[in-house]
Amino acid sequence: MSLALARKYRPRNFATVAVQSHVANTLKGAIARGRVAHGYLLCGPRGTGKTTLARVLAMALNCERRGEPELAGEPCGHCQSCQRIWSGASSLDVVEIDAASNGGVSDARDLRERAMYAPSGDDRYKVYIIDEAHMLSRDAWNALLKVLEEPPPRVVFVFATTEAHKVLGTVVSRLQRFDLKRIGPAEIRERLAAVLTEEGIPFEADALGMIARAADGGLRDALSLTDQVLALGDSAAVTRDNVTVALGLVPDEIYLALLDVILERRAADVFALVQQQADAGVDFTLLLAGFGRLLRALFAVAIGGQPPELSDTMREALDARKTRVSQGDLLRMLHALLEMEPMYRRSGQPQLLLETLLVRFALLDRTVELEEVLKGFGAGGHDDPPLRVAHGSRVASAHALPPSPPAAVAPALPHSGGAPLAPFAPPPPSRTATQQVADAAAAAQRSAARSAPVAPATRSSAPPTLEQVKANWSAVAETIRDNGRGMLAQVVYRLVPMQVTPQGVLTLGYDPADDTFSAAVEGARADVLAALQASFAGITSVTVQASGAAAALVAPAARVPTKRLTAHDVQQQRTEQMASKDPLLEAAVKALDLELLD
């Protein structure tokens, strides 16, 4: 039976422990200077060297050559004591305990009693290595408190755990704590290359990089995965194809194909490509994580960075694609991916979520910056925050935006990146796009002039009659709606004109069972009065009072059914409010059928 690589190449001294030099040097220095503590707590992710460091410490404390200057705190690794401890054979002075199966209070009491026995020699140490220490119960920890605070001479406790937060604070305060770091892909790849060279096994550098990424910071996991790859097929070599098949990874070509679908705006091809991966049994969680890493690497390349752990083939592929997408779109893709990830892990339909996300990425060319639209008309400022807007059924290219009037000619509008946008549908031959926008702007200015309040000097002093107000009451609500106050217009529809005094005071009635309408009008009295004065001369003020007959007096044609307010309605109202303040923006919204996104 062959010996696993993780066991065969486990470090035998402090110098060969990968990455954890801050822990190895401290322990080695403590042995060399005779300042060994009575208890240590080694914390860190799996496969980073906790148990290995504990064994090396036990070997160094009980090495027959301990104290020789040339060793400097390291175990010799060749004496009988080092060989027995390293091989895991029975040793009177080194005891390894698995806390997962010996975590009760009775086990802790037994350990406390055994610690009272002296080591086998005057120059030796009794070392207790408790692995998975977080599995000890609270009572077991409390039973060990006294012996950890005042242990017998030449007794050392070493606790190893992956979940240090489960260890009692009173225990941690009695130990020296060391936090082991995750091992980076570069260090893992270097160690794998050394192991495979020692074994005489050929390998590809890209294949080692794939194993290092799959190991997720654990060197033991990397060596185990290498064993798994070597067990595949007849080829005794570590290649990219073998690693992909043995570990069930998604090939880089699939990620590049997904990226090309997005960059080429082929949203319809997303479903077929994702379905191919579903038929192949690919884990969509791994697919999403891998695609996120690809977008991160592309973003780093696009801004001039050098992302680590990229193969030469992948780096060349990303260099060729970095100019086909803007940095802003890449940043938005990464942000959307991070927002979806928590939902993705809980969803029962990961394929649907992945498809919708990729389609959303492929349709990013349908958005332009509202600030750029305003610049195209000679309006807007650099200090205004950019807003994302989307085209409606008439999709227009940002490059096709008409110029502003001759007084302020603006440059053509650059789009947000990626492939060229769909061209604007050609207008009838008799009217050009420029003329349409100019006409819309002129109409918006005329509408604004008509809706402006009439000066008191030009307005007749005679107020309208009650019948005139009732006959044109729907026009008042429409004027309020045109000013961007859709909800207030719904309220005004449900109020009934009750009386007009000779002084021009209009009294509106409402159902006394519901004072919601009156509160809304009271909060927007100025807007209601402005709409009334735009339609009727002589109106000076508005009052609201309860009237039992108000509901019955509402004209059937004026009754509007209650509509549930949606997010689209809110966005539409915000667009109307913004457009009502700027005729040029209003012309752009009407001509290009723009919709506010955020």
Coordinates of C-alpha atoms in Angstrom, one line a residue:
M1 CA 0.0 0.0 0.0
S2 CA 1.5 3.3 -1.1
L3 CA 2.0 6.1 1.4
A4 CA 0.0 9.3 0.7
L5 CA 2.0 12.3 -0.4
A6 CA 0.6 14.3 2.5
R7 CA 2.1 11.8 5.0
K8 CA 5.3 11.1 3.1
Y9 CA 6.3 14.7 2.7
R10 CA 5.1 16.1 6.0
P11 CA 7.8 18.5 7.3
R12 CA 10.2 17.0 9.9
N13 CA 11.6 20.3 11.3
F14 CA 10.6 23.9 11.8
A15 CA 12.6 25.1 8.7
T16 CA 10.5 23.1 6.2
V17 CA 7.1 24.2 7.5
A18 CA 5.6 26.2 4.7
V19 CA 4.6 29.9 5.3
Q20 CA 4.2 29.6 9.1
S21 CA 7.7 31.0 9.9
H22 CA 6.3 33.3 12.6
V23 CA 5.2 30.3 14.6
A24 CA 8.2 28.0 13.7
N25 CA 10.8 30.6 14.5
T26 CA 9.2 31.4 17.9
L27 CA 9.0 27.8 18.9
K28 CA 12.5 27.0 17.7
G29 CA 13.8 30.1 19.6
A30 CA 12.0 29.1 22.8
I31 CA 13.6 25.6 22.7
A32 CA 17.1 27.0 21.9
R33 CA 16.9 29.5 24.8
G34 CA 15.2 27.3 27.3
R35 CA 12.0 29.4 27.5
V36 CA 9.4 26.7 26.6
A37 CA 5.9 27.5 27.8
H38 CA 3.7 25.0 29.5
G39 CA 0.8 25.4 27.0
Y40 CA 0.3 26.4 23.4
L41 CA -2.9 27.0 21.3
L42 CA -2.4 26.6 17.5
C43 CA -5.3 28.0 15.5
G44 CA -5.8 28.1 11.7
P45 CA -7.6 26.6 8.7
R46 CA -7.3 23.0 7.9
G47 CA -4.1 21.6 6.3
T48 CA -1.9 24.6 7.3
G49 CA 0.4 22.7 9.7
K50 CA -1.0 22.8 13.2
T51 CA -0.5 19.1 14.0
T52 CA 2.8 19.1 12.2
L53 CA 4.1 22.0 14.3
A54 CA 3.0 20.2 17.4
R55 CA 4.8 17.0 16.5
V56 CA 8.0 18.9 15.5
L57 CA 7.8 20.6 18.9
A58 CA 7.5 17.3 20.7
M59 CA 10.4 15.9 18.6
A60 CA 12.6 18.9 19.4
L61 CA 11.9 18.7 23.2
N62 CA 12.7 15.0 23.4
C63 CA 15.5 14.8 20.8
E64 CA 18.6 13.0 22.1
R65 CA 20.8 15.7 20.6
R66 CA 18.8 18.6 22.0
G67 CA 21.1 21.4 23.2
E68 CA 23.7 21.0 20.5
P69 CA 24.5 24.5 19.1
E70 CA 24.4 23.4 15.5
L71 CA 20.8 22.3 15.8
A72 CA 19.6 25.7 17.2
G73 CA 16.4 24.3 18.6
E74 CA 15.6 22.0 15.6
P75 CA 15.1 18.2 16.1
C76 CA 17.8 16.0 14.5
G77 CA 15.1 13.8 12.9
H78 CA 17.4 10.7 13.0
C79 CA 17.7 9.6 16.7
Q80 CA 15.4 6.9 18.0
S81 CA 13.2 9.3 19.9
C82 CA 12.6 11.5 16.8
Q83 CA 11.9 8.4 14.7
R84 CA 9.3 7.0 17.1
I85 CA 7.5 10.3 17.5
W86 CA 7.5 11.0 13.8
S87 CA 6.2 7.6 12.8
G88 CA 3.4 7.7 15.3
A89 CA 4.6 4.7 17.3
S90 CA 3.8 4.4 21.0
S91 CA 5.9 6.8 23.0
L92 CA 5.8 7.2 26.7
D93 CA 6.4 11.0 26.6
V94 CA 4.3 12.1 23.6
V95 CA 0.5 11.5 23.7
E96 CA -1.9 12.5 20.9
I97 CA -5.5 12.8 21.8
D98 CA -8.5 13.4 19.5
A99 CA -10.8 15.7 21.3
A100 CA -13.7 14.8 18.9
S101 CA -13.9 11.3 20.5
N102 CA -12.5 12.2 24.0
G103 CA -14.2 15.5 24.8
G104 CA -16.1 14.6 27.9
V105 CA -15.4 15.7 31.5
S106 CA -14.3 12.2 32.4
D107 CA -11.7 12.3 29.6
A108 CA -10.4 15.6 30.9
R109 CA -10.1 14.2 34.4
D110 CA -8.2 11.2 33.1
L111 CA -5.8 13.5 31.2
R112 CA -5.3 15.6 34.3
E113 CA -4.4 12.5 36.3
R114 CA -2.0 11.2 33.6
A115 CA -0.2 14.6 33.5
M116 CA 0.9 14.1 37.1
Y117 CA 3.3 11.3 36.1
A118 CA 6.8 12.4 35.4
P119 CA 8.5 12.0 32.0
S120 CA 10.5 8.9 31.3
G121 CA 13.8 10.7 31.7
D122 CA 15.2 13.7 33.5
D123 CA 16.1 15.4 30.3
R124 CA 12.8 14.7 28.5
Y125 CA 9.4 16.4 28.3
K126 CA 5.9 15.0 28.5
V127 CA 3.9 16.5 25.6
Y128 CA 0.2 16.2 25.2
I129 CA -1.2 17.1 21.7
I130 CA -5.0 17.6 21.8
D131 CA -6.3 17.8 18.2
E132 CA -9.7 19.4 17.4
A133 CA -9.6 21.1 20.7
H134 CA -12.8 23.0 20.0
M135 CA -14.7 19.7 20.5
L136 CA -14.0 19.6 24.2
S137 CA -17.1 20.3 26.3
R138 CA -17.3 23.3 28.6
D139 CA -17.1 21.0 31.7
A140 CA -14.0 19.4 30.2
W141 CA -12.3 22.8 29.8
N142 CA -13.2 23.8 33.3
A143 CA -11.7 20.5 34.6
L144 CA -8.4 21.3 32.9
L145 CA -8.1 24.9 34.1
K146 CA -6.1 24.2 37.2
V147 CA -3.6 21.9 35.5
L148 CA -3.2 24.4 32.7
E149 CA -2.5 27.2 35.1
E150 CA 0.0 25.2 37.3
P151 CA 1.1 22.1 35.4
P152 CA 3.7 19.6 36.8
P153 CA 7.4 20.2 35.8
R154 CA 8.4 19.4 32.2
V155 CA 4.8 18.9 31.0
V156 CA 3.6 20.7 27.8
F157 CA 0.1 20.9 26.4
V158 CA -0.4 21.7 22.8
F159 CA -4.0 22.4 21.6
A160 CA -4.8 22.5 17.8
T161 CA -8.1 23.8 16.6
T162 CA -9.8 25.3 13.5
E163 CA -12.4 27.2 15.5
A164 CA -10.6 29.2 18.1
H165 CA -13.7 31.2 19.1
K166 CA -15.1 28.0 20.7
V167 CA -12.2 27.8 23.2
L168 CA -13.0 29.4 26.6
G169 CA -11.4 32.7 27.2
T170 CA -10.2 31.5 30.6
V171 CA -8.3 28.8 28.8
V172 CA -6.8 31.1 26.1
S173 CA -5.4 33.4 28.8
R174 CA -3.4 30.4 30.3
L175 CA -1.8 29.5 26.9
Q176 CA 0.4 31.1 24.2
R177 CA -1.8 31.5 21.1
F178 CA -0.5 31.3 17.6
D179 CA -2.7 31.9 14.5
L180 CA -1.5 30.1 11.4
K181 CA -2.0 31.7 8.0
R182 CA -3.6 30.3 4.9
I183 CA -1.0 29.1 2.4
G184 CA -1.1 31.1 -0.8
P185 CA -1.4 29.5 -4.3
A186 CA 2.2 30.5 -5.1
E187 CA 3.6 28.6 -2.0
I188 CA 1.4 25.6 -2.7
R189 CA 2.5 25.5 -6.3
E190 CA 6.1 25.7 -5.3
R191 CA 5.8 22.9 -2.8
L192 CA 3.9 20.7 -5.3
A193 CA 6.6 21.2 -7.9
A194 CA 9.3 20.1 -5.3
V195 CA 7.3 17.0 -4.3
L196 CA 6.6 15.9 -7.9
T197 CA 10.2 16.5 -8.9
E198 CA 11.3 14.3 -6.0
E199 CA 8.9 11.7 -7.1
G200 CA 10.1 11.9 -10.7
I201 CA 6.6 12.7 -12.0
P202 CA 6.2 15.2 -15.0
F203 CA 3.8 18.0 -14.6
E204 CA 2.5 21.2 -16.2
A205 CA 2.8 24.5 -14.4
D206 CA -0.8 25.5 -15.3
A207 CA -2.0 22.2 -13.8
L208 CA -0.3 22.9 -10.5
G209 CA -2.0 26.3 -10.5
M210 CA -5.4 24.7 -10.9
I211 CA -4.7 22.3 -7.9
A212 CA -3.4 25.2 -5.8
R213 CA -6.7 27.2 -6.4
A214 CA -8.8 24.1 -5.6
A215 CA -6.9 23.5 -2.4
D216 CA -8.2 26.8 -1.0
G217 CA -5.2 27.6 1.2
G218 CA -4.5 24.1 2.6
L219 CA -1.2 22.3 1.6
R220 CA -2.5 18.9 2.9
D221 CA -5.5 19.3 0.6
A222 CA -3.2 20.1 -2.3
L223 CA -1.2 17.0 -1.8
S224 CA -4.3 14.9 -1.5
L225 CA -5.7 16.3 -4.7
T226 CA -2.4 15.6 -6.4
D227 CA -2.7 12.0 -5.3
Q228 CA -6.2 11.9 -6.8
V229 CA -5.0 13.3 -10.1
L230 CA -2.2 10.7 -10.3
A231 CA -4.7 7.9 -9.7
L232 CA -6.6 8.9 -12.9
G233 CA -6.0 6.9 -16.1
D234 CA -2.8 5.4 -17.4
S235 CA -0.8 8.6 -17.7
A236 CA 1.5 9.1 -14.7
A237 CA 1.6 12.9 -15.2
V238 CA -0.1 16.0 -13.8
T239 CA -1.7 17.8 -16.8
R240 CA -4.4 20.3 -17.2
D241 CA -6.8 17.8 -18.7
N242 CA -6.2 15.3 -15.9
V243 CA -6.7 17.9 -13.2
T244 CA -10.0 19.1 -14.9
V245 CA -11.4 15.5 -15.1
A246 CA -10.2 14.3 -11.8
L247 CA -11.3 17.3 -9.7
G248 CA -14.5 18.0 -11.7
L249 CA -13.4 21.5 -12.5
V250 CA -14.8 23.8 -15.2
P251 CA -12.4 24.3 -18.1
D252 CA -11.1 27.8 -18.7
E253 CA -12.6 27.6 -22.3
I254 CA -16.1 27.6 -20.8
Y255 CA -15.5 30.7 -18.8
L256 CA -14.1 32.4 -21.9
A257 CA -17.1 31.3 -23.9
L258 CA -19.4 32.9 -21.3
L259 CA -17.4 36.1 -21.4
D260 CA -17.5 36.2 -25.2
V261 CA -21.3 35.9 -25.1
I262 CA -21.5 38.9 -22.8
L263 CA -18.9 41.0 -24.7
E264 CA -20.6 40.2 -28.1
R265 CA -24.1 41.0 -26.6
R266 CA -25.4 37.6 -27.6
A267 CA -28.0 37.3 -24.8
A268 CA -30.0 34.6 -26.6
D269 CA -27.0 32.2 -26.6
V270 CA -26.7 32.3 -22.7
F271 CA -29.4 29.7 -22.2
A272 CA -27.9 27.1 -24.6
L273 CA -24.4 27.5 -23.1
V274 CA -25.6 27.3 -19.5
Q275 CA -27.8 24.2 -20.4
Q276 CA -24.7 22.5 -21.8
Q277 CA -23.0 22.8 -18.4
A278 CA -26.2 21.6 -16.7
D279 CA -26.2 18.5 -18.9
A280 CA -22.5 17.9 -18.0
G281 CA -23.4 17.9 -14.3
V282 CA -21.4 21.1 -13.5
D283 CA -22.0 22.5 -10.0
F284 CA -23.4 26.0 -10.7
T285 CA -22.0 27.3 -7.4
L286 CA -18.5 26.5 -8.7
L287 CA -19.3 27.9 -12.1
L288 CA -20.5 31.2 -10.6
A289 CA -17.4 31.4 -8.4
G290 CA -15.1 30.7 -11.3
F291 CA -16.8 33.3 -13.5
G292 CA -16.4 35.8 -10.7
R293 CA -12.7 35.1 -10.6
L294 CA -12.5 35.6 -14.3
L295 CA -14.3 39.0 -14.2
R296 CA -12.0 40.0 -11.3
A297 CA -9.0 39.1 -13.4
L298 CA -10.3 41.0 -16.4
F299 CA -11.1 44.1 -14.4
A300 CA -7.5 44.0 -13.0
V301 CA -6.1 43.7 -16.5
A302 CA -8.4 46.5 -17.8
I303 CA -7.1 49.0 -15.2
G304 CA -3.5 48.1 -15.8
G305 CA -2.9 45.6 -13.0
Q306 CA -1.3 42.2 -13.0
P307 CA -3.6 39.6 -11.4
P308 CA -1.7 36.8 -9.8
E309 CA -2.1 33.1 -10.5
L310 CA -3.1 33.4 -14.1
S311 CA -1.9 31.0 -16.7
D312 CA -0.1 32.5 -19.7
T313 CA -2.9 31.3 -22.0
M314 CA -5.6 33.0 -19.8
R315 CA -3.5 36.2 -19.5
E316 CA -3.2 36.5 -23.3
A317 CA -7.0 35.8 -23.7
L318 CA -7.9 38.6 -21.2
D319 CA -5.4 41.0 -22.8
A320 CA -7.1 40.5 -26.1
R321 CA -10.6 41.2 -24.6
K322 CA -9.9 44.1 -22.2
T323 CA -10.6 46.8 -24.8
R324 CA -14.1 45.3 -25.6
V325 CA -15.7 46.3 -22.3
S326 CA -15.5 49.4 -20.2
Q327 CA -14.1 49.5 -16.7
G328 CA -17.4 50.8 -15.4
D329 CA -19.4 47.9 -16.8
L330 CA -16.9 45.4 -15.3
L331 CA -17.3 47.1 -11.9
R332 CA -21.1 46.9 -12.3
M333 CA -20.9 43.2 -13.2
L334 CA -18.8 42.4 -10.1
H335 CA -21.2 44.4 -7.9
A336 CA -24.2 42.6 -9.3
L337 CA -22.5 39.2 -8.8
L338 CA -21.7 40.0 -5.2
E339 CA -25.3 41.0 -4.6
M340 CA -26.6 37.8 -6.0
E341 CA -24.2 35.4 -4.3
P342 CA -26.1 35.2 -0.9
M343 CA -29.4 34.6 -2.8
Y344 CA -27.7 32.1 -5.0
R345 CA -26.6 29.9 -2.1
R346 CA -30.2 29.7 -0.8
S347 CA -32.1 29.4 -4.1
G348 CA -33.7 26.2 -5.3
Q349 CA -33.2 27.4 -9.0
P350 CA -29.5 28.3 -9.3
Q351 CA -29.6 27.7 -13.1
L352 CA -32.3 30.3 -13.6
L353 CA -30.5 32.9 -11.4
L354 CA -27.2 32.3 -13.4
E355 CA -29.0 32.7 -16.7
T356 CA -30.8 35.9 -15.7
L357 CA -27.5 37.3 -14.4
L358 CA -25.6 36.6 -17.6
V359 CA -28.4 38.0 -19.7
R360 CA -28.3 41.1 -17.6
F361 CA -24.6 41.4 -18.3
A362 CA -25.2 40.9 -22.0
L363 CA -27.7 43.7 -22.2
L364 CA -25.6 46.3 -20.4
D365 CA -25.3 48.1 -23.8
R366 CA -28.9 49.1 -23.5
T367 CA -27.9 51.7 -20.8
V368 CA -26.3 55.1 -21.1
E369 CA -25.4 57.8 -18.7
L370 CA -28.2 60.4 -18.2
E371 CA -25.4 62.9 -17.6
E372 CA -24.1 62.2 -21.1
V373 CA -27.5 62.6 -22.6
L374 CA -27.8 66.0 -21.1
K375 CA -24.3 66.9 -22.4
G376 CA -25.5 65.9 -25.8
F377 CA -28.1 68.6 -25.6
G378 CA -25.8 71.1 -24.2
A379 CA -27.3 70.8 -20.7
G380 CA -26.2 69.2 -17.4
G381 CA -23.1 69.7 -15.4
H382 CA -20.1 67.8 -14.4
D383 CA -21.0 68.1 -10.7
D384 CA -24.3 66.3 -11.1
P385 CA -24.3 62.6 -10.2
P386 CA -24.6 60.3 -13.2
L387 CA -27.9 58.3 -13.4
R388 CA -28.3 55.1 -15.4
V389 CA -31.2 55.2 -17.9
A390 CA -32.4 52.5 -20.3
H391 CA -34.0 52.7 -23.7
G392 CA -37.6 51.6 -24.2
S393 CA -38.9 49.9 -27.3
R394 CA -37.1 52.4 -29.5
V395 CA -33.5 51.6 -28.7
A396 CA -31.2 54.5 -29.6
S397 CA -27.5 54.6 -30.0
A398 CA -25.7 57.1 -27.8
H399 CA -23.6 58.0 -30.8
A400 CA -26.8 58.8 -32.8
L401 CA -28.0 61.5 -30.3
P402 CA -28.8 64.7 -32.3
P403 CA -26.6 67.7 -31.6
S404 CA -27.9 70.7 -29.5
P405 CA -29.0 73.9 -31.3
P406 CA -26.3 75.8 -33.1
A407 CA -25.8 78.1 -30.1
A408 CA -24.3 75.3 -28.1
V409 CA -23.1 72.4 -30.2
A410 CA -22.1 69.4 -28.0
P411 CA -19.8 66.5 -29.1
A412 CA -21.2 63.1 -29.8
L413 CA -22.2 61.0 -26.8
P414 CA -19.9 58.0 -26.0
H415 CA -21.7 55.0 -24.8
S416 CA -21.0 52.9 -21.6
G417 CA -18.7 50.4 -23.4
G418 CA -18.8 47.1 -25.1
A419 CA -20.1 46.4 -28.6
P420 CA -21.8 49.2 -30.6
L421 CA -25.3 49.8 -29.6
A422 CA -28.3 49.0 -31.8
P423 CA -29.0 51.8 -34.2
F424 CA -31.9 54.1 -33.8
A425 CA -34.9 53.3 -35.9
P426 CA -34.8 55.6 -39.0
P427 CA -37.5 58.3 -38.9
P428 CA -39.8 59.1 -41.8
P429 CA -38.0 60.9 -44.6
S430 CA -39.9 64.1 -44.0
R431 CA -38.7 64.6 -40.4
T432 CA -35.1 64.0 -39.2
A433 CA -34.2 62.9 -35.7
T434 CA -32.8 66.4 -35.1
Q435 CA -36.0 68.0 -36.1
Q436 CA -38.1 65.6 -33.9
V437 CA -36.0 66.5 -30.8
A438 CA -36.1 70.2 -31.6
D439 CA -39.9 70.0 -32.0
A440 CA -40.2 68.1 -28.8
A441 CA -38.1 70.7 -27.0
A442 CA -40.2 73.5 -28.4
A443 CA -43.4 71.8 -27.4
A444 CA -42.0 71.3 -23.9
Q445 CA -41.2 75.0 -23.6
R446 CA -44.7 76.0 -24.9
S447 CA -46.3 73.6 -22.4
A448 CA -44.2 75.1 -19.6
A449 CA -45.2 78.6 -20.7
R450 CA -48.9 77.6 -20.7
S451 CA -48.6 76.0 -17.3
A452 CA -46.9 79.0 -15.7
P453 CA -49.1 81.0 -13.3
V454 CA -50.8 84.0 -14.9
A455 CA -49.7 87.3 -13.5
P456 CA -52.4 89.0 -11.4
A457 CA -52.5 92.0 -13.7
T458 CA -53.7 90.0 -16.7
R459 CA -56.1 87.7 -14.8
S460 CA -59.8 88.6 -14.5
S461 CA -60.8 89.4 -10.9
A462 CA -64.1 87.5 -11.3
P463 CA -63.9 84.0 -9.8
P464 CA -65.4 81.1 -11.8
T465 CA -68.7 79.6 -11.0
L466 CA -69.0 76.3 -9.2
E467 CA -70.4 74.7 -12.3
Q468 CA -67.4 75.8 -14.3
V469 CA -65.0 74.3 -11.7
K470 CA -66.9 71.0 -11.7
A471 CA -67.0 70.8 -15.5
N472 CA -63.2 71.2 -15.7
W473 CA -62.2 69.5 -12.5
S474 CA -60.5 66.6 -14.3
A475 CA -58.3 69.1 -16.1
V476 CA -57.0 70.3 -12.7
A477 CA -56.0 66.7 -11.8
E478 CA -54.3 66.2 -15.2
T479 CA -52.3 69.4 -14.8
I480 CA -51.1 68.1 -11.4
R481 CA -50.2 64.8 -13.0
D482 CA -48.3 66.5 -15.8
N483 CA -46.2 68.3 -13.2
G484 CA -45.0 65.0 -11.9
R485 CA -47.3 64.6 -8.9
G486 CA -49.2 61.5 -9.9
M487 CA -50.2 60.4 -6.4
L488 CA -51.5 63.9 -5.6
A489 CA -53.6 63.8 -8.9
Q490 CA -55.2 60.6 -7.6
V491 CA -56.2 62.4 -4.4
V492 CA -57.6 65.5 -6.3
Y493 CA -59.8 63.1 -8.5
R494 CA -61.6 62.1 -5.3
L495 CA -62.3 65.6 -3.9
V496 CA -65.5 67.4 -4.8
P497 CA -65.8 71.2 -5.4
M498 CA -68.4 72.3 -3.0
Q499 CA -68.4 76.1 -3.1
V500 CA -66.7 79.2 -4.6
T501 CA -67.0 82.5 -2.7
P502 CA -67.0 85.9 -4.4
Q503 CA -63.5 86.3 -3.0
G504 CA -62.2 83.3 -5.0
V505 CA -62.0 80.8 -2.1
L506 CA -62.7 77.3 -3.3
T507 CA -64.0 74.8 -0.8
L508 CA -63.4 71.1 -1.5
G509 CA -65.3 68.3 0.2
Y510 CA -64.2 64.8 1.2
D511 CA -65.6 61.7 2.8
P512 CA -65.5 62.2 6.6
A513 CA -64.8 58.5 7.1
D514 CA -61.4 58.9 5.5
D515 CA -59.3 62.0 6.1
T516 CA -56.3 60.7 4.0
F517 CA -57.3 62.9 1.1
S518 CA -57.5 66.1 3.2
A519 CA -54.1 65.4 4.8
A520 CA -52.6 65.0 1.3
V521 CA -54.0 68.2 0.0
E522 CA -53.0 70.1 3.1
G523 CA -49.4 68.9 2.6
A524 CA -49.4 70.0 -1.0
R525 CA -51.7 73.1 -0.9
A526 CA -49.4 75.2 -3.1
D527 CA -49.3 72.6 -5.9
V528 CA -53.1 72.3 -5.9
L529 CA -53.6 76.1 -5.9
A530 CA -51.1 76.5 -8.8
A531 CA -53.0 73.9 -10.9
L532 CA -56.3 75.7 -10.1
Q533 CA -54.9 79.1 -11.0
A534 CA -53.6 77.7 -14.3
S535 CA -57.1 76.6 -15.3
F536 CA -59.4 79.2 -13.6
A537 CA -58.9 82.9 -13.1
G538 CA -59.9 84.4 -9.8
I539 CA -59.1 81.5 -7.5
T540 CA -57.2 82.9 -4.5
S541 CA -57.1 80.0 -2.0
V542 CA -58.3 76.5 -1.3
T543 CA -60.0 75.0 1.8
V544 CA -60.9 71.4 2.5
Q545 CA -63.7 70.2 4.7
A546 CA -65.6 67.0 5.5
S547 CA -68.8 66.4 3.6
G548 CA -71.1 63.4 3.8
A549 CA -72.3 63.9 0.3
A550 CA -68.9 64.3 -1.2
A551 CA -68.5 60.7 -2.3
A552 CA -71.9 60.7 -4.0
L553 CA -71.2 63.9 -5.9
V554 CA -68.1 62.6 -7.6
A555 CA -68.8 62.4 -11.3
P556 CA -68.7 58.8 -12.7
A557 CA -66.2 59.9 -15.4
A558 CA -64.0 61.4 -12.8
R559 CA -63.8 58.3 -10.7
V560 CA -60.5 56.6 -11.2
P561 CA -59.9 53.1 -9.7
T562 CA -57.2 52.8 -7.1
K563 CA -53.9 51.6 -8.5
R564 CA -51.3 49.8 -6.6
L565 CA -48.0 51.8 -6.7
T566 CA -45.1 49.8 -8.1
A567 CA -41.4 50.5 -8.4
H568 CA -42.0 51.3 -12.1
D569 CA -44.5 53.9 -11.2
V570 CA -42.1 55.5 -8.7
Q571 CA -39.4 55.6 -11.4
Q572 CA -41.8 57.1 -13.9
Q573 CA -42.9 59.8 -11.5
R574 CA -39.3 60.7 -10.7
T575 CA -38.5 60.9 -14.4
E576 CA -41.6 63.2 -14.9
Q577 CA -40.5 65.4 -12.0
M578 CA -37.0 65.7 -13.4
A579 CA -38.2 66.4 -16.9
S580 CA -40.7 69.0 -15.8
K581 CA -37.8 71.1 -14.4
D582 CA -35.8 71.0 -17.6
P583 CA -37.3 71.4 -21.1
L584 CA -34.2 69.9 -22.8
L585 CA -34.4 66.8 -20.6
E586 CA -38.1 66.5 -21.2
A587 CA -37.4 66.6 -25.0
A588 CA -34.8 63.9 -24.6
V589 CA -37.1 61.6 -22.6
K590 CA -39.9 62.0 -25.2
A591 CA -37.7 61.6 -28.2
L592 CA -35.6 58.7 -27.0
D593 CA -38.2 57.0 -24.8
L594 CA -35.8 57.1 -21.8
E595 CA -36.5 55.4 -18.5
L596 CA -34.8 56.1 -15.2
L597 CA -33.0 53.1 -13.6
D598 CA -31.2 54.5 -10.6

